[in-house]
Short mmCIF file of C-alpha atoms and ligand atoms in Angstrom, two decimals:
data_model
loop_
_atom_site.label_atom_id
_atom_site.label_comp_id
_atom_site.label_asym_id
_atom_site.label_seq_id
_atom_site.Cartn_x
_atom_site.Cartn_y
_atom_site.Cartn_z
CA MET C 1 -9.61 -67.85 8.13
CA PRO C 2 -12.71 -65.68 7.77
CA GLU C 3 -13.72 -65.20 4.17
CA SER C 4 -16.06 -62.26 4.31
CA LYS C 5 -14.91 -58.70 3.80
CA ILE C 6 -15.37 -57.62 7.41
CA HIS C 7 -15.59 -60.20 10.12
CA PHE C 8 -16.51 -59.36 13.71
CA ASP C 9 -15.64 -62.13 16.11
CA ARG C 10 -17.25 -61.62 19.53
CA VAL C 11 -16.12 -58.01 19.64
CA CYS C 12 -16.38 -56.39 23.07
CA LEU C 13 -15.45 -52.89 24.13
CA GLU C 14 -15.11 -51.35 27.54
CA TYR C 15 -14.29 -47.72 28.22
CA PRO C 16 -12.66 -46.71 31.48
CA LYS C 17 -15.21 -44.98 33.68
CA ASN C 18 -13.12 -41.93 34.41
CA GLY C 19 -12.98 -41.18 30.71
CA ASN C 20 -10.13 -41.33 28.31
CA LYS C 21 -9.92 -38.09 26.52
CA SER C 22 -6.64 -38.69 24.83
CA GLY C 23 -7.06 -38.66 21.12
CA LEU C 24 -3.42 -38.18 20.36
CA ARG C 25 -2.28 -41.71 20.66
CA PHE C 26 -3.72 -43.53 17.73
CA ALA C 27 -5.73 -46.69 18.47
CA ARG C 28 -5.09 -46.52 22.15
CA THR C 29 -6.53 -49.49 23.94
CA PRO C 30 -8.78 -48.55 26.82
CA ARG C 31 -7.61 -50.58 29.80
CA PRO C 32 -10.33 -52.74 31.24
CA ASN C 33 -10.42 -52.76 35.01
CA GLY C 34 -13.06 -52.62 37.69
CA GLN C 35 -13.86 -49.04 36.75
CA SER C 36 -15.13 -49.50 33.23
CA THR C 37 -18.35 -49.35 31.25
CA LEU C 38 -19.27 -52.06 28.81
CA VAL C 39 -20.14 -50.39 25.52
CA LEU C 40 -20.19 -53.29 23.09
CA GLU C 41 -20.91 -56.89 24.00
CA ASN C 42 -20.11 -59.89 21.81
CA ILE C 43 -20.73 -58.43 18.41
CA ASP C 44 -20.69 -61.12 15.71
CA LEU C 45 -21.22 -59.89 12.20
CA GLU C 46 -20.16 -60.76 8.65
CA ILE C 47 -20.13 -58.14 5.94
CA GLU C 48 -19.55 -59.02 2.29
CA THR C 49 -17.56 -57.11 -0.30
CA GLY C 50 -19.54 -54.30 -1.85
CA GLU C 51 -22.34 -54.58 0.66
CA PHE C 52 -24.10 -51.47 1.95
CA VAL C 53 -24.95 -52.08 5.59
CA SER C 54 -26.85 -49.59 7.72
CA ILE C 55 -26.58 -49.67 11.47
CA ILE C 56 -29.53 -48.39 13.44
CA GLY C 57 -29.93 -48.10 17.16
CA HIS C 58 -30.75 -45.75 19.98
CA SER C 59 -28.39 -42.95 20.84
CA GLY C 60 -25.51 -44.15 22.99
CA CYS C 61 -25.83 -47.80 22.05
CA GLY C 62 -22.31 -47.86 20.67
CA LYS C 63 -22.72 -47.39 16.92
CA SER C 64 -19.91 -44.87 16.61
CA SER C 65 -17.72 -47.03 18.82
CA LEU C 66 -18.34 -50.02 16.58
CA LEU C 67 -17.34 -48.02 13.54
CA LYS C 68 -14.25 -46.70 15.26
CA ILE C 69 -13.16 -50.24 15.98
CA VAL C 70 -13.47 -51.13 12.29
CA ALA C 71 -11.49 -47.97 11.44
CA GLY C 72 -8.75 -49.00 13.84
CA PHE C 73 -9.08 -45.91 16.05
CA VAL C 74 -10.12 -47.98 19.02
CA ARG C 75 -8.98 -51.48 19.79
CA PRO C 76 -11.60 -53.89 21.07
CA THR C 77 -11.05 -55.07 24.62
CA GLY C 78 -12.41 -58.47 23.70
CA GLY C 79 -12.81 -60.51 20.52
CA SER C 80 -11.29 -59.52 17.22
CA ILE C 81 -12.09 -57.81 13.98
CA TRP C 82 -10.82 -58.86 10.58
CA ILE C 83 -10.86 -57.17 7.21
CA ASP C 84 -9.95 -59.24 4.16
CA GLY C 85 -8.79 -62.01 6.45
CA ARG C 86 -6.33 -59.77 8.31
CA PRO C 87 -6.83 -58.47 11.82
CA VAL C 88 -7.31 -54.70 12.04
CA GLU C 89 -4.25 -53.24 13.66
CA GLY C 90 -4.73 -49.51 13.27
CA PRO C 91 -6.04 -46.82 10.95
CA ARG C 92 -5.38 -47.34 7.26
CA ALA C 93 -6.23 -45.32 4.19
CA ASP C 94 -8.24 -48.19 2.71
CA HIS C 95 -10.74 -48.08 5.58
CA MET C 96 -11.88 -44.50 5.58
CA PHE C 97 -13.95 -43.03 8.36
CA VAL C 98 -16.33 -40.16 7.69
CA PHE C 99 -16.91 -38.36 10.94
CA GLN C 100 -20.19 -37.50 12.57
CA GLU C 101 -18.87 -34.11 13.66
CA GLY C 102 -17.31 -32.92 10.44
CA ALA C 103 -13.58 -33.17 10.24
CA LEU C 104 -12.36 -31.18 7.28
CA PHE C 105 -9.23 -29.25 8.18
CA PRO C 106 -10.50 -25.68 8.61
CA TRP C 107 -7.14 -24.22 7.62
CA LEU C 108 -7.09 -25.82 4.19
CA THR C 109 -9.26 -25.10 1.18
CA ILE C 110 -11.42 -28.04 0.25
CA LEU C 111 -9.18 -28.76 -2.73
CA LYS C 112 -6.20 -29.01 -0.39
CA ASN C 113 -8.25 -31.10 2.01
CA VAL C 114 -9.01 -33.56 -0.73
CA SER C 115 -5.51 -33.58 -2.15
CA LEU C 116 -4.17 -34.53 1.26
CA ALA C 117 -5.82 -37.89 0.79
CA LEU C 118 -3.88 -38.39 -2.42
CA ASN C 119 -0.47 -38.56 -0.85
CA SER C 120 0.49 -41.54 -2.96
CA ALA C 121 0.26 -39.51 -6.18
CA ARG C 122 3.57 -38.74 -7.78
CA ASP C 123 3.71 -34.98 -8.09
CA GLN C 124 1.78 -32.00 -6.89
CA ALA C 125 0.16 -31.26 -10.25
CA ASP C 126 -1.15 -34.81 -10.42
CA ARG C 127 -2.57 -34.53 -6.95
CA ILE C 128 -4.39 -31.32 -7.70
CA LYS C 129 -5.79 -32.76 -10.90
CA MET C 130 -7.07 -35.87 -9.17
CA ALA C 131 -8.44 -33.87 -6.26
CA ARG C 132 -10.45 -31.81 -8.74
CA GLN C 133 -11.94 -34.99 -10.16
CA TYR C 134 -13.12 -36.05 -6.73
CA LEU C 135 -14.63 -32.63 -6.13
CA GLU C 136 -16.43 -32.97 -9.45
CA LEU C 137 -17.78 -36.29 -8.27
CA VAL C 138 -19.64 -34.46 -5.50
CA SER C 139 -20.33 -31.38 -7.68
CA LEU C 140 -18.11 -29.03 -5.71
CA GLU C 141 -15.61 -28.19 -8.42
CA ALA C 142 -16.71 -24.56 -8.39
CA TYR C 143 -15.83 -24.25 -4.71
CA GLU C 144 -12.34 -25.67 -4.65
CA ASP C 145 -10.79 -22.52 -3.20
CA TYR C 146 -13.32 -22.22 -0.40
CA TYR C 147 -12.40 -22.88 3.18
CA PRO C 148 -14.74 -25.27 4.99
CA HIS C 149 -16.38 -22.50 7.03
CA MET C 150 -17.45 -20.84 3.80
CA LEU C 151 -19.52 -23.85 2.72
CA SER C 152 -22.97 -24.93 3.76
CA GLY C 153 -23.36 -28.00 5.97
CA GLY C 154 -24.36 -30.19 3.04
CA MET C 155 -21.44 -29.00 0.94
CA ARG C 156 -19.08 -29.70 3.80
CA GLN C 157 -20.35 -33.25 4.07
CA ARG C 158 -19.93 -33.71 0.35
CA ALA C 159 -16.40 -32.35 0.52
CA GLU C 160 -15.71 -34.76 3.32
CA LEU C 161 -17.04 -37.64 1.26
CA ALA C 162 -14.82 -36.52 -1.60
CA ARG C 163 -11.79 -36.55 0.66
CA ALA C 164 -12.63 -40.00 1.97
CA LEU C 165 -13.18 -41.34 -1.54
CA ALA C 166 -9.94 -39.81 -2.75
CA ALA C 167 -8.08 -42.18 -0.48
CA ARG C 168 -9.59 -44.98 -2.61
CA PRO C 169 -10.86 -46.94 0.33
CA ASP C 170 -12.43 -50.34 -0.08
CA VAL C 171 -14.34 -49.87 3.14
CA LEU C 172 -16.17 -46.62 3.84
CA LEU C 173 -17.26 -46.07 7.41
CA VAL C 174 -19.86 -43.37 7.55
CA ASP C 175 -21.05 -42.11 10.90
CA GLU C 176 -24.33 -40.21 10.66
CA PRO C 177 -22.97 -37.83 8.08
CA PHE C 178 -26.27 -36.18 7.41
CA SER C 179 -27.65 -35.78 10.89
CA GLY C 180 -26.84 -32.07 10.99
CA LEU C 181 -28.53 -31.33 7.69
CA ASP C 182 -32.04 -30.23 6.88
CA TYR C 183 -34.49 -32.72 5.46
CA LEU C 184 -34.24 -31.65 1.82
CA THR C 185 -30.47 -31.72 1.82
CA ARG C 186 -30.57 -35.11 3.44
CA LEU C 187 -32.70 -36.42 0.61
CA GLN C 188 -30.17 -35.08 -1.86
CA MET C 189 -27.31 -36.65 0.07
CA ARG C 190 -29.08 -40.00 -0.06
CA GLU C 191 -29.09 -39.85 -3.82
CA GLU C 192 -25.49 -38.74 -3.79
CA ILE C 193 -24.26 -41.62 -1.70
CA LEU C 194 -26.32 -44.15 -3.62
CA TYR C 195 -24.81 -42.88 -6.82
CA LEU C 196 -21.32 -43.07 -5.34
CA HIS C 197 -21.90 -46.60 -4.13
CA MET C 198 -23.05 -47.67 -7.57
CA MET C 199 -20.02 -46.06 -9.16
CA LEU C 200 -17.64 -47.72 -6.75
CA GLU C 201 -19.30 -51.08 -6.70
CA LYS C 202 -16.54 -52.85 -4.84
CA THR C 203 -16.66 -50.40 -1.98
CA THR C 204 -18.17 -51.80 1.18
CA ILE C 205 -20.12 -49.23 3.16
CA LEU C 206 -20.98 -49.28 6.84
CA PHE C 207 -23.45 -46.54 7.44
CA VAL C 208 -24.65 -45.43 10.86
CA THR C 209 -27.91 -43.55 10.86
CA HIS C 210 -30.84 -42.55 13.01
CA ASP C 211 -33.07 -42.21 10.00
CA ILE C 212 -34.91 -45.41 9.22
CA ASP C 213 -36.04 -44.20 5.81
CA GLU C 214 -32.46 -43.46 4.96
CA ALA C 215 -31.51 -47.02 5.86
CA LEU C 216 -34.41 -48.46 3.89
CA GLN C 217 -33.62 -46.39 0.86
CA LEU C 218 -29.91 -47.09 0.76
CA SER C 219 -28.86 -50.35 2.28
CA ASP C 220 -28.62 -53.97 1.29
CA ARG C 221 -28.98 -54.86 4.94
CA VAL C 222 -30.10 -53.12 8.10
CA VAL C 223 -28.42 -54.05 11.36
CA ILE C 224 -30.39 -53.13 14.43
CA MET C 225 -28.49 -52.63 17.66
CA SER C 226 -29.85 -52.56 21.15
CA GLY C 227 -28.22 -51.18 24.21
CA PRO C 228 -26.34 -49.84 25.99
CA PRO C 229 -24.39 -52.04 26.28
CA GLY C 230 -24.49 -52.44 22.52
CA ARG C 231 -25.60 -55.81 21.20
CA LEU C 232 -26.76 -56.96 17.83
CA GLN C 233 -30.49 -57.29 17.92
CA SER C 234 -31.21 -58.38 14.40
CA CYS C 235 -30.24 -58.10 10.75
CA ARG C 236 -32.72 -57.44 7.95
CA PRO C 237 -31.67 -57.91 4.33
CA ILE C 238 -33.47 -55.61 1.91
CA CYS C 239 -33.77 -57.25 -1.45
CA VAL C 240 -35.37 -54.42 -3.38
CA ALA C 241 -33.76 -52.98 -6.50
CA HIS C 242 -32.80 -49.31 -6.72
CA PRO C 243 -34.29 -46.79 -7.09
CA ARG C 244 -36.63 -47.75 -4.30
CA GLN C 245 -40.13 -46.57 -3.71
CA LEU C 246 -40.23 -45.90 0.02
CA SER C 247 -43.99 -46.19 0.07
CA SER C 248 -43.97 -49.69 -1.40
CA SER C 249 -45.65 -52.30 0.73
CA VAL C 250 -42.45 -54.32 1.26
CA LEU C 251 -40.58 -51.35 2.64
CA ASP C 252 -43.61 -50.19 4.56
CA GLU C 253 -43.77 -53.48 6.33
CA MET C 254 -40.09 -53.43 7.00
CA ARG C 255 -40.31 -49.94 8.41
CA SER C 256 -42.94 -50.84 10.95
CA ASP C 257 -40.97 -53.94 11.83
CA ILE C 258 -37.85 -51.87 12.53
CA TYR C 259 -39.81 -49.35 14.58
CA HIS C 260 -41.24 -52.21 16.52
CA GLN C 261 -37.81 -53.70 17.15
CA LEU C 262 -36.51 -50.37 18.37
CA GLY C 263 -39.44 -50.17 20.72
CA VAL C 264 -40.85 -47.05 19.08
CA HIS C 265 -44.60 -47.19 18.54
CA ALA C 266 -45.75 -43.65 18.23
CA ALA C 267 -43.89 -43.06 15.00
CA LEU C 268 -46.62 -44.43 12.77
CA MET J 1 13.82 27.83 29.46
CA SER J 2 11.03 28.12 31.95
CA VAL J 3 11.66 27.24 35.54
CA SER J 4 8.61 26.68 37.67
CA ALA J 5 7.96 28.32 40.98
CA CYS J 6 9.11 25.44 43.10
CA ASN J 7 12.25 25.20 41.06
CA VAL J 8 11.86 21.50 40.30
CA GLU J 9 10.68 20.30 36.97
CA MET J 10 8.37 17.34 37.34
CA PHE J 11 8.76 16.50 33.68
CA PRO J 12 10.78 18.23 30.96
CA ASP J 13 8.61 20.18 28.57
CA ILE J 14 8.04 18.89 25.11
CA ALA J 15 10.24 21.43 23.36
CA ARG J 16 13.23 20.41 25.41
CA ILE J 17 12.58 16.76 24.82
CA LEU J 18 12.39 17.29 21.08
CA ARG J 19 15.57 19.34 21.15
CA ALA J 20 17.36 16.58 23.03
CA LEU J 21 15.98 14.06 20.59
CA TYR J 22 17.17 16.15 17.67
CA ARG J 23 20.68 16.29 19.09
CA LEU J 24 20.73 12.57 19.71
CA ILE J 25 19.72 12.00 16.12
CA LEU J 26 22.31 14.44 14.78
CA ASP J 27 25.28 12.95 16.57
CA GLY J 28 24.24 9.45 15.48
CA SER J 29 24.06 8.08 18.99
CA LEU J 30 20.31 7.49 18.87
CA LEU J 31 20.61 5.26 15.82
CA LYS J 32 23.48 3.39 17.42
CA HIS J 33 21.55 2.76 20.62
CA CYS J 34 18.38 1.76 18.77
CA VAL J 35 20.27 -0.69 16.62
CA ALA J 36 21.96 -2.14 19.69
CA SER J 37 18.64 -2.68 21.49
CA LEU J 38 16.84 -3.99 18.44
CA PHE J 39 19.67 -6.36 17.67
CA ARG J 40 19.53 -7.86 21.17
CA VAL J 41 15.78 -8.19 21.09
CA THR J 42 15.77 -9.76 17.66
CA VAL J 43 18.38 -12.37 18.44
CA GLY J 44 16.96 -13.24 21.85
CA PHE J 45 13.44 -13.38 20.47
CA TYR J 46 14.36 -15.65 17.56
CA LEU J 47 16.37 -17.93 19.80
CA ALA J 48 13.36 -18.24 22.06
CA ILE J 49 11.04 -18.98 19.12
CA VAL J 50 13.18 -21.73 17.64
CA THR J 51 13.61 -23.44 21.00
CA ALA J 52 10.34 -22.80 22.84
CA VAL J 53 7.90 -23.55 20.04
CA PRO J 54 9.25 -26.99 19.06
CA LEU J 55 9.71 -27.94 22.69
CA GLY J 56 6.22 -26.70 23.49
CA VAL J 57 4.71 -28.76 20.68
CA LEU J 58 6.56 -31.82 21.92
CA LEU J 59 5.34 -31.28 25.46
CA GLY J 60 1.82 -30.53 24.28
CA LEU J 61 1.60 -33.75 22.33
CA TYR J 62 3.25 -36.04 24.83
CA ARG J 63 1.49 -35.64 28.13
CA THR J 64 3.85 -37.92 30.05
CA LEU J 65 6.82 -35.84 29.04
CA TYR J 66 4.87 -32.75 29.98
CA ARG J 67 4.12 -34.08 33.45
CA ILE J 68 7.81 -34.72 34.03
CA VAL J 69 9.09 -31.40 32.71
CA ASN J 70 6.29 -29.13 33.88
CA PRO J 71 7.49 -28.72 37.50
CA VAL J 72 10.86 -27.51 36.24
CA ILE J 73 9.14 -25.00 33.95
CA GLN J 74 6.86 -23.75 36.67
CA PHE J 75 9.83 -23.44 39.01
CA LEU J 76 11.94 -21.39 36.61
CA ARG J 77 9.13 -19.30 35.18
CA PRO J 78 8.43 -16.96 38.10
CA ILE J 79 12.09 -16.02 38.49
CA SER J 80 12.45 -12.64 36.87
CA PRO J 81 14.77 -12.81 33.87
CA LEU J 82 16.57 -9.77 35.29
CA ALA J 83 17.56 -11.76 38.35
CA TRP J 84 19.82 -13.75 36.06
CA ALA J 85 21.79 -10.65 35.10
CA PRO J 86 24.78 -11.23 37.41
CA PHE J 87 25.10 -14.80 36.19
CA ALA J 88 24.60 -13.76 32.61
CA ILE J 89 27.51 -11.36 32.89
CA LEU J 90 29.57 -13.98 34.69
CA TRP J 91 28.89 -16.58 31.99
CA PHE J 92 28.88 -14.48 28.87
CA GLY J 93 31.16 -11.61 29.82
CA ILE J 94 30.29 -8.14 28.66
CA GLY J 95 28.84 -7.27 25.28
CA ASP J 96 25.56 -8.27 23.72
CA LEU J 97 25.38 -11.83 24.94
CA PRO J 98 24.18 -11.27 28.52
CA ALA J 99 21.34 -9.05 27.31
CA ILE J 100 20.42 -11.53 24.62
CA PHE J 101 20.34 -14.27 27.22
CA ILE J 102 18.01 -12.25 29.42
CA ILE J 103 15.70 -11.47 26.50
CA PHE J 104 15.74 -15.12 25.58
CA LEU J 105 14.65 -16.08 29.09
CA ALA J 106 11.92 -13.45 29.10
CA CYS J 107 10.48 -14.77 25.82
CA PHE J 108 11.10 -18.45 26.31
CA PHE J 109 8.57 -19.29 29.01
CA PRO J 110 5.53 -17.42 27.68
CA LEU J 111 6.14 -18.88 24.23
CA LEU J 112 6.68 -22.35 25.62
CA ILE J 113 3.45 -22.26 27.57
CA ALA J 114 1.50 -20.90 24.62
CA ALA J 115 2.87 -23.64 22.37
CA VAL J 116 2.12 -26.37 24.92
CA ASP J 117 -1.38 -25.08 25.37
CA ALA J 118 -2.08 -24.68 21.68
CA SER J 119 -0.84 -28.12 20.69
CA ALA J 120 -2.49 -29.91 23.61
CA ASN J 121 -5.82 -28.44 22.56
CA ILE J 122 -5.79 -29.53 18.94
CA ASN J 123 -9.03 -31.35 18.26
CA PRO J 124 -8.16 -35.08 18.43
CA ILE J 125 -10.39 -35.72 15.42
CA TYR J 126 -7.79 -34.06 13.23
CA PHE J 127 -5.19 -36.55 14.36
CA GLN J 128 -7.57 -39.40 13.68
CA VAL J 129 -8.14 -38.08 10.17
CA GLY J 130 -4.38 -37.78 9.75
CA ALA J 131 -3.88 -41.35 10.89
CA ASN J 132 -6.70 -42.50 8.66
CA LEU J 133 -5.16 -40.82 5.64
CA GLN J 134 -1.84 -42.33 6.70
CA LEU J 135 -0.07 -39.01 6.57
CA SER J 136 3.63 -39.19 7.19
CA ARG J 137 4.96 -37.67 10.39
CA TRP J 138 6.22 -34.69 8.50
CA SER J 139 2.96 -34.22 6.63
CA ALA J 140 0.97 -34.47 9.86
CA PHE J 141 3.18 -31.81 11.36
CA ALA J 142 2.96 -29.49 8.37
CA ASN J 143 -0.74 -30.01 7.65
CA ILE J 144 -2.23 -30.48 11.09
CA ILE J 145 -0.07 -29.42 14.01
CA LEU J 146 1.52 -26.31 12.58
CA PRO J 147 -1.58 -24.69 11.09
CA ALA J 148 -3.61 -25.60 14.15
CA ILE J 149 -1.27 -23.88 16.59
CA ILE J 150 -0.22 -20.91 14.47
CA PRO J 151 -3.05 -18.55 15.46
CA ASN J 152 -2.42 -18.97 19.18
CA VAL J 153 1.33 -18.91 18.77
CA MET J 154 1.12 -15.72 16.70
CA LEU J 155 -0.81 -14.06 19.48
CA ALA J 156 1.79 -15.19 22.00
CA LEU J 157 4.57 -13.90 19.75
CA ARG J 158 2.95 -10.52 19.64
CA MET J 159 2.65 -10.27 23.39
CA THR J 160 6.10 -11.70 23.98
CA LEU J 161 7.80 -9.29 21.65
CA GLY J 162 6.27 -6.43 23.59
CA MET J 163 7.64 -7.93 26.76
CA ALA J 164 11.05 -8.47 25.22
CA TRP J 165 11.13 -4.81 24.40
CA VAL J 166 10.39 -3.92 28.02
CA VAL J 167 13.03 -6.31 29.27
CA VAL J 168 15.80 -5.18 26.93
CA VAL J 169 15.64 -1.66 28.29
CA ALA J 170 15.74 -2.97 31.84
CA ALA J 171 18.65 -5.26 31.04
CA GLU J 172 20.58 -2.43 29.44
CA MET J 173 20.00 -0.29 32.48
CA ILE J 174 21.72 -2.88 34.63
CA GLY J 175 24.97 -3.50 32.94
CA MET J 176 25.26 -2.45 29.31
CA LYS J 177 27.21 0.37 27.75
CA SER J 178 24.87 0.79 24.79
CA GLY J 179 21.21 0.55 23.93
CA LEU J 180 18.20 2.66 24.80
CA GLY J 181 18.28 1.42 28.38
CA PHE J 182 21.83 2.68 28.70
CA LEU J 183 20.76 5.98 27.21
CA ILE J 184 18.27 6.35 30.03
CA VAL J 185 20.77 5.53 32.76
CA ASP J 186 23.32 7.79 31.14
CA GLY J 187 20.85 10.63 30.96
CA ARG J 188 19.90 10.13 34.58
CA ASP J 189 23.51 10.16 35.74
CA ALA J 190 24.11 13.37 33.83
CA LEU J 191 20.91 14.83 35.30
CA ARG J 192 19.61 15.27 31.76
CA LEU J 193 15.97 14.35 32.19
CA ASP J 194 15.25 15.68 28.71
CA ARG J 195 17.41 12.91 27.29
CA VAL J 196 15.75 10.34 29.54
CA ALA J 197 12.37 11.44 28.26
CA ALA J 198 13.60 11.43 24.65
CA ALA J 199 14.77 7.84 25.08
CA MET J 200 11.38 6.92 26.56
CA LEU J 201 9.67 8.49 23.60
CA VAL J 202 11.74 6.45 21.18
CA ILE J 203 11.17 3.25 23.17
CA GLY J 204 7.44 3.79 23.02
CA LEU J 205 7.46 4.53 19.30
CA ILE J 206 9.52 1.46 18.47
CA GLY J 207 7.27 -0.66 20.67
CA LEU J 208 4.29 0.63 18.75
CA VAL J 209 5.89 -0.20 15.41
CA LEU J 210 6.90 -3.69 16.55
CA ASP J 211 3.36 -4.41 17.67
CA ARG J 212 1.99 -3.22 14.35
CA ILE J 213 4.35 -5.51 12.49
CA MET J 214 3.30 -8.48 14.59
CA GLN J 215 -0.33 -7.59 14.08
CA GLN J 216 0.17 -7.55 10.33
CA LEU J 217 1.85 -10.93 10.48
CA GLY J 218 -1.11 -12.26 12.42
CA GLU J 219 -3.42 -11.30 9.60
CA LEU J 220 -1.62 -13.18 6.88
CA GLU J 221 -3.58 -14.98 4.25
CA SER J 222 -2.77 -18.36 5.75
CA LEU J 223 -4.67 -17.43 8.90
CA ARG J 224 -7.83 -16.36 7.16
CA TRP J 225 -9.68 -19.47 8.20
CA LYS J 226 -9.38 -18.45 11.81
CA ASN J 227 -11.04 -15.08 11.37
CA ALA J 228 -14.41 -16.23 10.22
CA ARG J 229 -14.63 -19.17 12.54
CA LYS J 230 -16.61 -17.44 15.23
N1 ATP H 301 -13.86 -41.98 24.58
C1 ATP H 301 -14.82 -42.48 25.38
N2 ATP H 301 -14.56 -42.67 26.69
C2 ATP H 301 -15.51 -43.19 27.51
N3 ATP H 301 -16.73 -43.52 27.11
C3 ATP H 301 -17.05 -43.34 25.82
C4 ATP H 301 -16.12 -42.80 24.89
N4 ATP H 301 -16.70 -42.74 23.67
C5 ATP H 301 -17.96 -43.21 23.85
N5 ATP H 301 -18.17 -43.58 25.13
C6 ATP H 301 -19.40 -44.16 25.67
O1 ATP H 301 -19.75 -45.25 24.87
C7 ATP H 301 -21.16 -45.30 24.70
C8 ATP H 301 -21.48 -45.43 23.24
O2 ATP H 301 -21.06 -44.26 22.57
P1 ATP H 301 -21.17 -44.12 21.01
O3 ATP H 301 -20.62 -42.80 20.64
O4 ATP H 301 -20.57 -45.30 20.37
O5 ATP H 301 -22.75 -44.12 20.83
P2 ATP H 301 -23.61 -43.94 19.52
O6 ATP H 301 -24.45 -45.15 19.37
O7 ATP H 301 -22.77 -43.57 18.37
O8 ATP H 301 -24.54 -42.74 19.92
P3 ATP H 301 -25.12 -41.56 18.98
O9 ATP H 301 -26.19 -42.17 18.15
O10 ATP H 301 -25.69 -40.58 19.95
O11 ATP H 301 -24.00 -41.01 18.18
C9 ATP H 301 -21.72 -44.06 25.34
O12 ATP H 301 -22.32 -44.44 26.56
C10 ATP H 301 -20.55 -43.19 25.59
O13 ATP H 301 -20.69 -42.50 26.79
MG1 MG H 302 -22.44 -41.79 17.27
#
C-alpha cells in the first residue's frame, strides 16, 4: 500500500476527440476509443503530507486535468491515484479544488458562499460564526454581505480560498488562482497563501502556476511537466527557508534551470 | 349619440364605452366576470408552474431523459391549446375546469422549455463545486439549481402569464358562460359593441397590472446578483 499522502501510479488520461461537455455527471469517465486525445501519459508522482508542490508547464500540457483527477472530477483512463492509501473515487470535501476560472456562487453573498462549505456544523448560527472566522483569515470580514461581482478579482480569489479552507481539506488543489490578477495583487496573494500554508501545516497543497517566481517563492518542490501529451519532465526540491529572497543565488540558478527545462531562453 | 354619415360606427366612442363600463360595474357583473377569468388564469398558471418547472429541471439535468421526451414535447407544443377545447369540455364537463385545462396547456410548454433551457445551461463548474463541498441533493438543489434558473424562469413566467391572459379570453369565448371572454361574446350577440369595447379595455388594464406584478417579482432582492452581472 502506498504510504505517501498522494500517490500517482502510472496515471493516464484520454479525452474523447469530439469533446465531452457534460459537467453534470460527477467524475464521468471519458471513454477511450479510437477517437481520443492523450492528455496525460504515465504520471508517477509521490507527494508527502504537508508538502507544497508547484506544477509548471506549458499551456495545454494537462496541468488542470491532473489536478481534476486528484480532485475526483475526472477519472483517469489508465493507472490509479491514491490519497492516504485509498483510491480516489470521486469528489470529497477533504480534497478541495480552487478553480482557475473563479467559481464562487454569484447568487450568494461571500459569507453564504463560505458557510456552504461548513455543512457539517450543527446549527445555522454556528455556521455563520465559523464562516466569519474564515473570512477574517483572508481579511474579508468587512465584505461578508457583498456578492462576488461586487468584489475585486483579488478579493474574489481570497473569498474562494476561504471557502475552500472552510471545508477543512487536507489536500488543497489550486489551479492558477492568481493568473487573472495584476502583478501587485499576485505578490500579495503569494504572501497570503504562504501564511495560510504555515497556519495549516498539515495541509498538502498542489499548486498549478505559470509564474516561475511564484513557484520558487512558495513551494517545497517544483514539478515540471512537458507536453502535450502531459508527462513529468522533472522534479526540483527547493530547500530554502521562508521567507525567501528571490534574488538569492540558489533561487537564481534554479530559475534559469527551470526556464531552460521549459525551453524558454529569452526570458533572462 | 352621434351617428356618422355612413351610418356604421367603426368603433364606439369613448363616452359610450365608459358609460357601458360604468353600468357593468354598477350591476356587479364586471367584478363577477373579472373574478371568473382571474380565477381560471391563476389556477391554470399555478398548475403549470408546479408541473412544468420541476419537470423542466429534471429534463435539463438528465440529457438522456430529455432526448426521449423531447419529441413528445415538440409534437404537442405546436397544437394550439384552444384546439383542445372540445375535448376539455368532454372530459371536464362545463364550469371552470375546461378553461383551467386550456390555460394550463398554454402555460405548460413555454415554462417547460424555459426551465429545460435554464437548467441545462447552468455552468458545470457550479456542480463540481457542489460535489466538492459534498452538498446534499437537497442543498445542491436549493443553493445551485434553483438560484441559477430563477432569473430565466421569472422572465418566462412573466411572458407566460401574459399569454395565459390572452388565452383565457379566447377560451371563454368558445364555451363559457362567465368571464371577460364571455362578456365579449355576449356583447357581440346583443350587438352592443360598447360593451365589447369596455370588456377589451378591462382586459388590457388587467394585463398591464399582471405584467407589472410579475416585473416587481423579477426585481426581488434575491435576484440582485443577476442585475449587475453584465
Ligand atoms: N473536457 C475536455 N474534453 C476534451 N478535451 C479536454 C477537456 N479538458 C481539457 N481537454 C484537453 O486536454 C488538454 C490539457 O488541458 P488542461 O486544461 O489540462 O491544460 P492546462 O495545462 O491546464 O493548460 P492551461 O495552462 O492553459 O490552463 C488540452 O489539450 C485540452 O484541449
Ligand atoms: Mg489549466
